[in-house]
Tab-separated table of C-alpha atoms and ligand atoms in Angstrom:
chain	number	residue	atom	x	y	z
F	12	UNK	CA	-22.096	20.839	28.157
F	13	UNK	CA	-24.468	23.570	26.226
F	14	UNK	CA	-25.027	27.083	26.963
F	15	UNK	CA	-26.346	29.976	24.738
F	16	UNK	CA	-26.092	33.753	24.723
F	17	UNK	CA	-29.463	35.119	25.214
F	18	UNK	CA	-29.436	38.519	23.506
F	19	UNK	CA	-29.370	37.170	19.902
F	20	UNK	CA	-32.690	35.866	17.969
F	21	UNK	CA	-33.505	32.719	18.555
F	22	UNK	CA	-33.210	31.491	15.158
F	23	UNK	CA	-29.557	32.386	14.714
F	24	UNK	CA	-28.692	32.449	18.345
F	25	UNK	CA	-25.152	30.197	18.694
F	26	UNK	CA	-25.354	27.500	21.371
F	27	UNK	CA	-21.597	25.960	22.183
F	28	UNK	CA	-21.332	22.024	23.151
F	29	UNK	CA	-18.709	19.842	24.099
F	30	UNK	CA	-20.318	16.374	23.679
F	31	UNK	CA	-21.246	14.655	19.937
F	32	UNK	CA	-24.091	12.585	19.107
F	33	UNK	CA	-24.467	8.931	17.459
F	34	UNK	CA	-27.329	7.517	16.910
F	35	UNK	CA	-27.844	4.276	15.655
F	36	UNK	CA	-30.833	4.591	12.682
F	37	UNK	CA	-30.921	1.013	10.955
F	38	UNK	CA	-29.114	-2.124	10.963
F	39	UNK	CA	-29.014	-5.620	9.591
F	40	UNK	CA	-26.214	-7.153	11.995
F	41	UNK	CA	-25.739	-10.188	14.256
F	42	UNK	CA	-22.779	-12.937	15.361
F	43	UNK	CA	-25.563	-15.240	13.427
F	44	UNK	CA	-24.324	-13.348	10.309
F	45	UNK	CA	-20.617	-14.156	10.473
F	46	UNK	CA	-21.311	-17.479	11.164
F	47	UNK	CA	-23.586	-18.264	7.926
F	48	UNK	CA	-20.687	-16.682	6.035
F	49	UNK	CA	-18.423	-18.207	7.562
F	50	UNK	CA	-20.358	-21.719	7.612
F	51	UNK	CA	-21.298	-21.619	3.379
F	52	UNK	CA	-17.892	-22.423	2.458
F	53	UNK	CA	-17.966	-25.978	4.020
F	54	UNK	CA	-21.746	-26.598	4.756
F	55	UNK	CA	-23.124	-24.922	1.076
F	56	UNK	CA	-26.955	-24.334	1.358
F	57	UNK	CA	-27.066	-25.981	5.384
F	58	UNK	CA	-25.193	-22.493	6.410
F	59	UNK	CA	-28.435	-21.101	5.947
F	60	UNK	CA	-29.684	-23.381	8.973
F	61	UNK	CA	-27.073	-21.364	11.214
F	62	UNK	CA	-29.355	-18.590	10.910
F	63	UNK	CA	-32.026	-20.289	13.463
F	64	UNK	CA	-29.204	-21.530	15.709
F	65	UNK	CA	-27.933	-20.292	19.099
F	66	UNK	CA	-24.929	-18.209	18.093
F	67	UNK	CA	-22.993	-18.754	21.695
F	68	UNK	CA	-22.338	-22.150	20.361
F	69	UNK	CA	-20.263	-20.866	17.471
F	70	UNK	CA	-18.329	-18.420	19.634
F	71	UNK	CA	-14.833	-20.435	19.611
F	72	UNK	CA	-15.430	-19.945	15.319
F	73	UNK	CA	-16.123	-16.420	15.857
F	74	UNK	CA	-12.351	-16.145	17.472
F	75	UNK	CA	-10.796	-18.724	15.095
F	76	UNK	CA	-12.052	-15.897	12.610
F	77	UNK	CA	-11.162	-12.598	14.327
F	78	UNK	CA	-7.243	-14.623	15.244
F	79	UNK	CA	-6.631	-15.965	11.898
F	80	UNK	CA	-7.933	-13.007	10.289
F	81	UNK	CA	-10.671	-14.024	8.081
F	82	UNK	CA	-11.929	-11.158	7.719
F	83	UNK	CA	-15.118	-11.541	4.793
F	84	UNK	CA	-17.565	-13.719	6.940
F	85	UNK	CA	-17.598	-10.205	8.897
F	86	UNK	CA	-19.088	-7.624	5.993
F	87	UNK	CA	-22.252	-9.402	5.495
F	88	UNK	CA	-23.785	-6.793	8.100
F	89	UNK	CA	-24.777	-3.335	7.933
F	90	UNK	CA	-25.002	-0.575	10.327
F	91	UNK	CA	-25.906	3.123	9.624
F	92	UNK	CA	-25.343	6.027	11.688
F	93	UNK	CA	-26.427	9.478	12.333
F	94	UNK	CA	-23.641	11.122	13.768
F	95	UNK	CA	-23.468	14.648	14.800
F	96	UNK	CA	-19.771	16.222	15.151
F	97	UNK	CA	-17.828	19.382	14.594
F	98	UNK	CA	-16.239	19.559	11.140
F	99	UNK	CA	-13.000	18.813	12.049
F	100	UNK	CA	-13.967	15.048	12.893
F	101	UNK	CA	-15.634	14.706	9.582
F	102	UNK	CA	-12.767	15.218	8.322
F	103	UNK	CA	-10.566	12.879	9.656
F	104	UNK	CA	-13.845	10.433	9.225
F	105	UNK	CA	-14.152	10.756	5.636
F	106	UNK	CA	-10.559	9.124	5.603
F	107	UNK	CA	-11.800	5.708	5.978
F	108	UNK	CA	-13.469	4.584	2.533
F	109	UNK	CA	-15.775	2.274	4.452
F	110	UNK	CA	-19.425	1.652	3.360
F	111	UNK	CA	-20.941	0.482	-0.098
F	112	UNK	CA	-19.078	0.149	-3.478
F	113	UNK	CA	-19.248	-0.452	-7.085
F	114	UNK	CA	-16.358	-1.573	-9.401
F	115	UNK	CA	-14.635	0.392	-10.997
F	116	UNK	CA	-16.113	-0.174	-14.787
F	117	UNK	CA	-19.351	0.506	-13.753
F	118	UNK	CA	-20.187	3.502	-15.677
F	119	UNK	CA	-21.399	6.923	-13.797
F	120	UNK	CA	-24.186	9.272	-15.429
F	121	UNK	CA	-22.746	12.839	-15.349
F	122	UNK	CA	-25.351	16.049	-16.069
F	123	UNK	CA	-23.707	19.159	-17.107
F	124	UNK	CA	-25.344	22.399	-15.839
F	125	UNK	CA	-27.219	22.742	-19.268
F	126	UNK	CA	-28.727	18.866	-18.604
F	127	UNK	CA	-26.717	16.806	-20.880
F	128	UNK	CA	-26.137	13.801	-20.016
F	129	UNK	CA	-23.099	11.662	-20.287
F	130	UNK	CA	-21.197	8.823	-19.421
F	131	UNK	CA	-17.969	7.609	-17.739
F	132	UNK	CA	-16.537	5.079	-15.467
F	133	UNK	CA	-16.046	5.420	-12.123
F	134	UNK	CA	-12.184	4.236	-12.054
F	135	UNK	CA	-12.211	7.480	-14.873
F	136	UNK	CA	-13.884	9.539	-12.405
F	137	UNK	CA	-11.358	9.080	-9.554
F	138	UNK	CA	-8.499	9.137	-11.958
F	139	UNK	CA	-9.754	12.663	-12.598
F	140	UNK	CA	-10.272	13.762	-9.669
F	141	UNK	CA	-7.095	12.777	-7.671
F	142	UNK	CA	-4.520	11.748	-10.509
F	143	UNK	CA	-5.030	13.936	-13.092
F	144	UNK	CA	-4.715	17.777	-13.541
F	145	UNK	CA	-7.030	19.069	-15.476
F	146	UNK	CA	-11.334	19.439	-15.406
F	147	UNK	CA	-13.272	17.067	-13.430
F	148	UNK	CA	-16.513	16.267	-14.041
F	149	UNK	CA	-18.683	18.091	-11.519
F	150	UNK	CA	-22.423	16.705	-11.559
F	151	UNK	CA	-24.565	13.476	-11.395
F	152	UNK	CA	-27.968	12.912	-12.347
F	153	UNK	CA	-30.008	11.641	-9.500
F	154	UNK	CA	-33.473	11.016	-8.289
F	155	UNK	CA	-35.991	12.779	-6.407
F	156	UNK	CA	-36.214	9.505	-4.293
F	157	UNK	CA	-40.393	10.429	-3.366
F	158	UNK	CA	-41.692	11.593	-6.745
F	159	UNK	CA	-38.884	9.635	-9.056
F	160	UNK	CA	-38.439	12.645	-10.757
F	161	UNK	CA	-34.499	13.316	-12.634
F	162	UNK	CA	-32.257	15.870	-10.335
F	163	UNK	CA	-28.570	16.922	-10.517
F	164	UNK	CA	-26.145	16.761	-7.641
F	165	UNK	CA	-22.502	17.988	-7.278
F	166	UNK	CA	-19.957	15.396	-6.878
F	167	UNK	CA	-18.359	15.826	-3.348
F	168	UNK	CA	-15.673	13.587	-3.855
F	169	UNK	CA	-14.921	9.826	-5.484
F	170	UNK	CA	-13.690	7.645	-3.585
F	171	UNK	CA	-11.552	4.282	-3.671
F	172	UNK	CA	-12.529	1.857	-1.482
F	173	UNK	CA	-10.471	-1.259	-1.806
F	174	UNK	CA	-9.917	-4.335	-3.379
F	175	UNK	CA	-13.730	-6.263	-2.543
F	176	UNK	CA	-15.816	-9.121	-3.510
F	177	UNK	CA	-18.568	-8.451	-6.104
F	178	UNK	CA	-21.872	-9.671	-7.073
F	179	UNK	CA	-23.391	-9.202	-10.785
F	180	UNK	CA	-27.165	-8.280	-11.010
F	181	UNK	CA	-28.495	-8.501	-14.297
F	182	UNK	CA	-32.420	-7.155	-15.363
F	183	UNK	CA	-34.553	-7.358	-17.993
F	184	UNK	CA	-34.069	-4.262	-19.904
F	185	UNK	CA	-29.987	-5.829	-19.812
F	186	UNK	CA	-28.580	-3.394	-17.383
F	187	UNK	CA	-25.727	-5.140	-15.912
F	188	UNK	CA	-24.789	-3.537	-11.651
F	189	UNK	CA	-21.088	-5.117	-10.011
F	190	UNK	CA	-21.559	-3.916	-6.651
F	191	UNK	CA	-20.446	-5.444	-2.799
F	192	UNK	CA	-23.488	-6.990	-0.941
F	193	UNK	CA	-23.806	-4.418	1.008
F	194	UNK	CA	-24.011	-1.579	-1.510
F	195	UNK	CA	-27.720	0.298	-1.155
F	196	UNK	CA	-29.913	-0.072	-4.400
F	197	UNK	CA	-33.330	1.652	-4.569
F	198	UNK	CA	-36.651	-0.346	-5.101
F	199	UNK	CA	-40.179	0.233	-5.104
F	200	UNK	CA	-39.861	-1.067	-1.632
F	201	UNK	CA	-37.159	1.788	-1.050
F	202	UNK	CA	-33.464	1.407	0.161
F	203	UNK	CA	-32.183	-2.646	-0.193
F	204	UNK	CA	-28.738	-3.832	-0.115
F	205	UNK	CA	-27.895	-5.252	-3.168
F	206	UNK	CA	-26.902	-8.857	-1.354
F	207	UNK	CA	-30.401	-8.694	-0.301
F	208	UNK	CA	-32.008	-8.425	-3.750
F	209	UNK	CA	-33.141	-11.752	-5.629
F	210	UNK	CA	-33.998	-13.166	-8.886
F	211	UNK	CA	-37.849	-11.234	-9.876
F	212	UNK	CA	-37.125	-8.187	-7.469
F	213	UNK	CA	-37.154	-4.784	-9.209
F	214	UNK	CA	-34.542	-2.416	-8.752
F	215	UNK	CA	-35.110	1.403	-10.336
F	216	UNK	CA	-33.439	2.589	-13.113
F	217	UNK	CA	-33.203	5.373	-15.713
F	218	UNK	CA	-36.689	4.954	-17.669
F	219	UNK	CA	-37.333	8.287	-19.786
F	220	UNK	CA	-35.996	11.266	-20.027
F	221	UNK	CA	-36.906	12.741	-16.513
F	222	UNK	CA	-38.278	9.556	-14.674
F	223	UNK	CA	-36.504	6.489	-12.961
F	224	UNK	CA	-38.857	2.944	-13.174
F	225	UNK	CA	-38.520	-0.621	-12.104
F	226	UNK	CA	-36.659	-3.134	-13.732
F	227	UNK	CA	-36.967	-6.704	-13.013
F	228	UNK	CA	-33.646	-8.786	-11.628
F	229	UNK	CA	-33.289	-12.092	-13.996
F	230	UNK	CA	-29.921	-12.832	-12.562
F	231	UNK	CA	-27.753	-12.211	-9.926
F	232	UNK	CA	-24.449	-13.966	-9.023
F	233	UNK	CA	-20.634	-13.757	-7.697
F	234	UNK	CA	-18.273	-12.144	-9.718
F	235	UNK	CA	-14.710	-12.099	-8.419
F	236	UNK	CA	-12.775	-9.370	-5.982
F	237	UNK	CA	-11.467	-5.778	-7.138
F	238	UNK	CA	-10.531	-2.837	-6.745
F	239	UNK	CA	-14.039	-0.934	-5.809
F	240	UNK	CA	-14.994	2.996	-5.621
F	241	UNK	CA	-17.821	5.486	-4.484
F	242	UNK	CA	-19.358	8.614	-5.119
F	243	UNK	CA	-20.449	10.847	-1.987
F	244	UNK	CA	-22.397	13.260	-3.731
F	245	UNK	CA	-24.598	16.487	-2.035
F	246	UNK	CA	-28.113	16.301	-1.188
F	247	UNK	CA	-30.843	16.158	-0.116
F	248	UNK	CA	-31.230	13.346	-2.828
F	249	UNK	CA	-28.357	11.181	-2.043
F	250	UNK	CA	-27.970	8.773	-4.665
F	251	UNK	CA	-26.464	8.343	-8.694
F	252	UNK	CA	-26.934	6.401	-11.367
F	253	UNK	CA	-24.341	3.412	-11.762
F	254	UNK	CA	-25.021	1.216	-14.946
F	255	UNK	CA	-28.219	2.566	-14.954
F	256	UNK	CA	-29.690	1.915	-11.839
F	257	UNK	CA	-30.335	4.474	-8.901
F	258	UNK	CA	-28.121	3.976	-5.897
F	259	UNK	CA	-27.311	5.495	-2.669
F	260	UNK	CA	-23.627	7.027	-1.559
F	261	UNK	CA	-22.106	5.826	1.779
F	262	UNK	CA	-21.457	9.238	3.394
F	263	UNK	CA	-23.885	11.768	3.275
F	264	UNK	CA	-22.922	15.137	5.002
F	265	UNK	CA	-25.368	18.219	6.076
F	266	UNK	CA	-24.802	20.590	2.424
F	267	UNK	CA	-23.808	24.068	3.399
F	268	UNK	CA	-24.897	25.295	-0.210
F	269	UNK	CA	-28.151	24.319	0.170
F	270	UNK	CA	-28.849	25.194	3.663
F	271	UNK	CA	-28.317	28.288	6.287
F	272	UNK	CA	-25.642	26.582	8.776
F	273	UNK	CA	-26.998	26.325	12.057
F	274	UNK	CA	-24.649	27.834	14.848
F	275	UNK	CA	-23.602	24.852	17.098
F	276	UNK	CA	-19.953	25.029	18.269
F	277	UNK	CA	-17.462	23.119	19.648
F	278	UNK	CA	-16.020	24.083	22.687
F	279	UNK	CA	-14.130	21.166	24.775
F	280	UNK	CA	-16.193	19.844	28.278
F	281	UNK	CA	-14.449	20.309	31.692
F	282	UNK	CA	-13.322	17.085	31.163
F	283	UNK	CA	-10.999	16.805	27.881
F	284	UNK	CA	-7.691	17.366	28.452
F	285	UNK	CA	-5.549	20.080	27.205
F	286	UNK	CA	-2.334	20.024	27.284
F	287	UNK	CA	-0.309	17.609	25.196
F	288	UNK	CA	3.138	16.310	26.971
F	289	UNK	CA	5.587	14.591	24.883
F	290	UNK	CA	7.020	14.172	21.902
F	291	UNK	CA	5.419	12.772	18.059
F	292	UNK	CA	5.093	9.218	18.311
F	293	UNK	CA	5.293	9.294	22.379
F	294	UNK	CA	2.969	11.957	24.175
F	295	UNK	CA	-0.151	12.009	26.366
F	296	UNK	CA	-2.523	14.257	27.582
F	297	UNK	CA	-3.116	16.017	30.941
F	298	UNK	CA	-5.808	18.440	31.638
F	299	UNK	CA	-4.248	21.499	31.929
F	300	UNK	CA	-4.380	24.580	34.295
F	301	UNK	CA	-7.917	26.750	35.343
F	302	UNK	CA	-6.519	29.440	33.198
F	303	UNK	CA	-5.739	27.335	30.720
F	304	UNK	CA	-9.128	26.246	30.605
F	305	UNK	CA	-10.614	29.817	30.909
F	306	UNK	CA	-8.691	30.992	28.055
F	307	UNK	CA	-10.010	28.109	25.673
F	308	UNK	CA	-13.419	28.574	26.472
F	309	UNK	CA	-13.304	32.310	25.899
F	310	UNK	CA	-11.063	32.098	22.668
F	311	UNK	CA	-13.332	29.486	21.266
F	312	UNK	CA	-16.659	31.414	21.840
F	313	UNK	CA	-15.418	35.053	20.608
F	314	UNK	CA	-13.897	34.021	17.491
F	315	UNK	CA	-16.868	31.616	16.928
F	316	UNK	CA	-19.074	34.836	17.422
F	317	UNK	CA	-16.872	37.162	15.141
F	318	UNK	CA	-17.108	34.147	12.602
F	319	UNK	CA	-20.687	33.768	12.523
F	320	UNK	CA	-22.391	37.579	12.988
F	321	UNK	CA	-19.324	37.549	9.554
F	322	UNK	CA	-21.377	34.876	7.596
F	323	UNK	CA	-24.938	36.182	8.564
F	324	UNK	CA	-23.680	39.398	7.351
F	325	UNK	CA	-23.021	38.237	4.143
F	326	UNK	CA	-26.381	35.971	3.895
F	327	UNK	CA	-28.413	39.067	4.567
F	328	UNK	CA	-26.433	41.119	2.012
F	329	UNK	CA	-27.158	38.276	-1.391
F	330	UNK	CA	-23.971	36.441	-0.811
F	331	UNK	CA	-25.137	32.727	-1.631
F	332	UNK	CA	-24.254	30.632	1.378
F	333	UNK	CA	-21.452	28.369	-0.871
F	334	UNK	CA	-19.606	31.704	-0.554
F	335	UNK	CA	-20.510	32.959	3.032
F	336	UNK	CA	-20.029	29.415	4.679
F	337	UNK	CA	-15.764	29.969	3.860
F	338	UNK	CA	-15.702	32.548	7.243
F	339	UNK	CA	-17.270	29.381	9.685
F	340	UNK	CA	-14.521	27.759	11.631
F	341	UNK	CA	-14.116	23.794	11.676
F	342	UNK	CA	-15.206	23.658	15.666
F	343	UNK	CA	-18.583	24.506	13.494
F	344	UNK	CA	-21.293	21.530	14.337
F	345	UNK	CA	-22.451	19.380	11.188
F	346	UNK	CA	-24.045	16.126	10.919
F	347	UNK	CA	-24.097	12.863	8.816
F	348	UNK	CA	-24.613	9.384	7.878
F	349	UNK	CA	-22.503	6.669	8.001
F	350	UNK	CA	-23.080	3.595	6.950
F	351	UNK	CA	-20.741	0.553	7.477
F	352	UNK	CA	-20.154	-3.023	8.129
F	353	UNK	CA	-18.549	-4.510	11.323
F	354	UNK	CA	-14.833	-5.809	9.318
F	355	UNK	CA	-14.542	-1.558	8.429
F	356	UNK	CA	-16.109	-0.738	11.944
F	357	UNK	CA	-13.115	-2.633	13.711
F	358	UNK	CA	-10.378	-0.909	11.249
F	359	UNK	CA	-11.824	2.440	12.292
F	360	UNK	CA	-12.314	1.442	15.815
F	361	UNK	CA	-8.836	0.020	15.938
F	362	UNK	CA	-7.490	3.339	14.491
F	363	UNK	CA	-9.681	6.020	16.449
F	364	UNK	CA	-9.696	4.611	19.676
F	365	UNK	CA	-7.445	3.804	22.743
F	366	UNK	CA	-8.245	0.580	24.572
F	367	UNK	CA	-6.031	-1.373	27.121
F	368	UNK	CA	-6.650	-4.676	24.996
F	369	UNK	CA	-5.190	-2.802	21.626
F	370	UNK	CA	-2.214	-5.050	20.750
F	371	UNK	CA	-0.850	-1.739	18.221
F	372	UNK	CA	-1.372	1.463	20.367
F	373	UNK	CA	-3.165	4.234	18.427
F	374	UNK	CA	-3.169	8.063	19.207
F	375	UNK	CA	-6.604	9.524	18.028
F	376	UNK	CA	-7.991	13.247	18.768
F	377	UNK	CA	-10.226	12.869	21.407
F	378	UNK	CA	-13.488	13.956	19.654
F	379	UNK	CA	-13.576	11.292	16.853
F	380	UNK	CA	-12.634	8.509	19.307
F	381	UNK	CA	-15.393	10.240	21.479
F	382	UNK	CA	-17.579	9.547	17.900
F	383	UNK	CA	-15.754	5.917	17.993
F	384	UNK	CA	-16.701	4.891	21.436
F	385	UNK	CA	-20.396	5.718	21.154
F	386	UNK	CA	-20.725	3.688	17.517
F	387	UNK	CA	-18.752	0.819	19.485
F	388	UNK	CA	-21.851	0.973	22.349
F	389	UNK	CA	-23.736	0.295	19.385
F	390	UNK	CA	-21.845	-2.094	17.527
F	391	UNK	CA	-21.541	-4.680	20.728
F	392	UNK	CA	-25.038	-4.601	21.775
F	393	UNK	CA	-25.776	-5.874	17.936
F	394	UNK	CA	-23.019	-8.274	17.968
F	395	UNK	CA	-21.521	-9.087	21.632
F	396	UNK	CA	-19.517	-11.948	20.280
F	397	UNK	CA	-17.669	-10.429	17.469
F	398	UNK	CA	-17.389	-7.626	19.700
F	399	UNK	CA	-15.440	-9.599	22.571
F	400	UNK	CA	-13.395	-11.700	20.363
F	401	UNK	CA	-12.161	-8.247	19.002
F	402	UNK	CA	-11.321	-6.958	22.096
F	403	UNK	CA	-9.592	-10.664	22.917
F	404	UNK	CA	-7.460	-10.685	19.615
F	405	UNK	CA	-5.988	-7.619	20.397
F	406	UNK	CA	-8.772	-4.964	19.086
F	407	UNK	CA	-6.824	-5.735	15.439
F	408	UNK	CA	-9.562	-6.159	12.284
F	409	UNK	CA	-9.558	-9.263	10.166
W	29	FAD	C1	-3.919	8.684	14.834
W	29	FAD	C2	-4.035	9.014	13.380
W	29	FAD	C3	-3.330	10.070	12.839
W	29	FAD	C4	-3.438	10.396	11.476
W	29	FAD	N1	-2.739	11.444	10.986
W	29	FAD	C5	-2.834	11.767	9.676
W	29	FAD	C6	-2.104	12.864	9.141
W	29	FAD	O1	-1.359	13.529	9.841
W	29	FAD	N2	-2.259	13.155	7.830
W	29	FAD	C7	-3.064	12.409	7.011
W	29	FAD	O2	-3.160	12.709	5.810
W	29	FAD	N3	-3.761	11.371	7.484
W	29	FAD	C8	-3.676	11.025	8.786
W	29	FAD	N4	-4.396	9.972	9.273
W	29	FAD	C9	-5.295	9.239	8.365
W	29	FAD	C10	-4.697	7.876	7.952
W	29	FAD	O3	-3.518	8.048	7.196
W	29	FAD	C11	-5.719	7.085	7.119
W	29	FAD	O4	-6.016	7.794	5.936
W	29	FAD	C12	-7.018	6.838	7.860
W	29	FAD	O5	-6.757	6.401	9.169
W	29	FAD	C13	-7.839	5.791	7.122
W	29	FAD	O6	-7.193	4.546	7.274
W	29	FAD	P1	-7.312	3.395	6.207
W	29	FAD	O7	-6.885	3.863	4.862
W	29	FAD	O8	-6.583	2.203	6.766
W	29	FAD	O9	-8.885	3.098	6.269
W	29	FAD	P2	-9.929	2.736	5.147
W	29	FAD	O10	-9.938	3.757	4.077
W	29	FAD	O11	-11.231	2.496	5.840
W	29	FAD	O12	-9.389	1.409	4.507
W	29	FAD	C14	-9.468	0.183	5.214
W	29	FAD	C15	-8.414	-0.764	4.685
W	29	FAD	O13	-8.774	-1.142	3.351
W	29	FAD	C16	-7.593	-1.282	2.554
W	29	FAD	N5	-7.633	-0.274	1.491
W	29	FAD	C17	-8.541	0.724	1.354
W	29	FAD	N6	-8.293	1.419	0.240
W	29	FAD	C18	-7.200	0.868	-0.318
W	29	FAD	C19	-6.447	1.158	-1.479
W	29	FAD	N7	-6.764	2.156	-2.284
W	29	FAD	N8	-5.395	0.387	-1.752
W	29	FAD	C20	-5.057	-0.645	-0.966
W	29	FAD	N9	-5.710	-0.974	0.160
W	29	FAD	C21	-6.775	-0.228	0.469
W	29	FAD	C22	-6.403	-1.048	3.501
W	29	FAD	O14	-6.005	-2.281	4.034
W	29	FAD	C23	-7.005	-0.182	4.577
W	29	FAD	O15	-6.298	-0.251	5.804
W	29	FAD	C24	-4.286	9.629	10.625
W	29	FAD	C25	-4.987	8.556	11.171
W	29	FAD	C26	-4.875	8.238	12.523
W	29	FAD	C27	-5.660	7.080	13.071
């Protein structure tokens, strides 16, 4: 559903839709994954032979896993997608602390506005900004990722992401990186997950004062499970400097500081219903009357008008758009990337969706299971056997 008033420019002209996109932009994901992981504990070096092997044969493994709830052999994957939703989903979204990770003494370069540089762990950083009262650091240094120039970017949030299995990557210059497999590092080859790296590769790290350079791996090797954290951090350069070396940040979210908001609304299709029966805990949904729907449609668009001709207002008065953007509504349109592997795929899938085969009911607004079903189109086209033995166990992630 889309449809746009026609007497406004076109550049600014609000269009209203009722659908959201999901697109899937990269992956490294397949059964044949699981089972290698799955595999290296008993067959060592041979699980790498699994790789080349028909995967149907291993589906009865592939349920053993998803029953018993083995749930590691299932993050050695990696999925990332563009998803395009009104604000309120991101919200609820940026719940789930899925995606790549660093330990928590891995230590964070901060830039204050006048460019100096400091210091501190991560487990400090999130201690700061949800324990403590008191002034949280605000910036990161970062990289221009084409011209590997030094940049600052406001922290949008730090995040704790669960207890996780590490790896240690150790280069030349000594720069020491605990970080999950499937944590993005930057190369001179660009983005690779950190489980892909080996010994000789070259990650980039902090060189002089204003330019990041390669530095060559000479080790890299397990290092336990804990507690793990992230930094989602503005753009357009979306990355930070852990230990030293340049990585990327799992969510990364359209900036309305840096950008004019484009005016894309949320107003429900024919088709969602809108009337909630019930009581907490025990309700469903019915679609409501014609007047019912009328009156949504028509509420939605004129306050989504008042809202907007508020903030353009503003823009073409000098009011920087970090101010102007508090008048836009949350049915606003923004977009994102998500990146995540198929064990945190099934916890949000389990969570944000309704299925017939879901052992524990869930009760999810519409739009982000709307966001849930499309990413689960993706997901089980990648991995059709993982997907099927998680809709056999009860839709429940290991
Ligand atoms: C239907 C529905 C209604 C909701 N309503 C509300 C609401 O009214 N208000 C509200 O505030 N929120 C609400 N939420 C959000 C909800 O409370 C969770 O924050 C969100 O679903 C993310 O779940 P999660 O923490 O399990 O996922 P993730 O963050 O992806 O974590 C995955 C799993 O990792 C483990 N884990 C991650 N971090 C930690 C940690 N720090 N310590 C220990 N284990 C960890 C846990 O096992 C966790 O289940 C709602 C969610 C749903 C699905």
């Amino acid at each position: 559903m889309s449809d746009t008033p026609a007497d406004t420019p076109a550049e600014t002209k609000p269009s209203f839709r009722g659908d959201v996109t999901v697109e899937l932009l990269k992956h490294s994901a397949s059964d044949t994954d699981v089972l290698w992981a799955a595999r290296v504990s008993t067959a060592g070096e041979q699980s790498l032979e699994e790789v080349s092997k028909d995967p149907e044969r291993s589906k009865g493994l592939i349920n053993f896993l998803m029953r018993d709830r083995h749930g590691s052999p299932f993050e050695h994957n990696s999925m990332t997608f563009f998803i395009s939703a009104p604000i309120f989903v991101f919200r609820e979204f940026m719940r789930h602390r899925v995606g790549w990770c660093v330990a928590g003494d891995t230590e964070i370069t901060l830039e204050s506005e006048s460019g100096t540089l400091s210091r501190r762990t991560i487990a400090d950083l999130h201690r700061l900004w949800h324990l403590d009262a008191g002034d949280r650091p605000q910036q990161v240094r970062c990289y221009d990722e084409e011209t590997l120039t030094a940049r600052r970017a406001r922290i949008v949030d730090v995040i704790e992401s669960g207890v996780k299995p590490l790896i240690r990557i150790v280069t030349a210059a000594g720069r020491a990186l605990r970080a999950t497999v499937d944590h993005a590092v930057l190369t001179p080859d660009g983005w690779r997950k950190a489980g892909e790296l080996t010994t000789g590769d070259a990650v980039l790290a902090e060189a002089t004062e204003r330019n990041a350079a390669p530095d060559v791996i000479v080790s890299i090797a397990d290092d336990g499970e804990e507690m793990t954290y992230d930094l989602s951090v503005e753009g357009p350069w979306h990355n930070f400097l852990a230990d030293g070396i340049v990585v990327h940040n799992s969510y990364n979210e359209e900036s309305g500081r840096y950008r004019n908001l484009q005016p894309v609304f949320y107003v429900p299709a024919e088709d969602r219903k809108l009337v909630q029966q019930g009581r907490p805990g025990k309700y469903e949904f019915v679609p409501g009357s014609a007047a019912q729907q009328e009156l949504t449609g028509r509420a939605m668009r004129d306050s989504y008008l008042q809202a907007y001709e508020a903030y353009q207002r503003m823009l073409a008065e000098g009011v920087a758009r970090e101010v102007a953007r508090a008048v836009l509504p949350v049915g606003l349109f923004s977009s994102m990337y998500a990146t995540c592997n198929a064990r945190s795929l099934m916890h949000f899938l389990g969570l944000r969706t309704q299925h017939e085969q879901a052992k524990v009911p869930s009760f999810p607004q519409r739009e982000i299971e709307m966001v849930g079903e499309r990413m689960e189109e993706h997901w089980a086209k990648l991995m059709p056997l993982t997907h099927a033995a998680f809709n056999a166990n009860g839709r429940i992630a290991p």
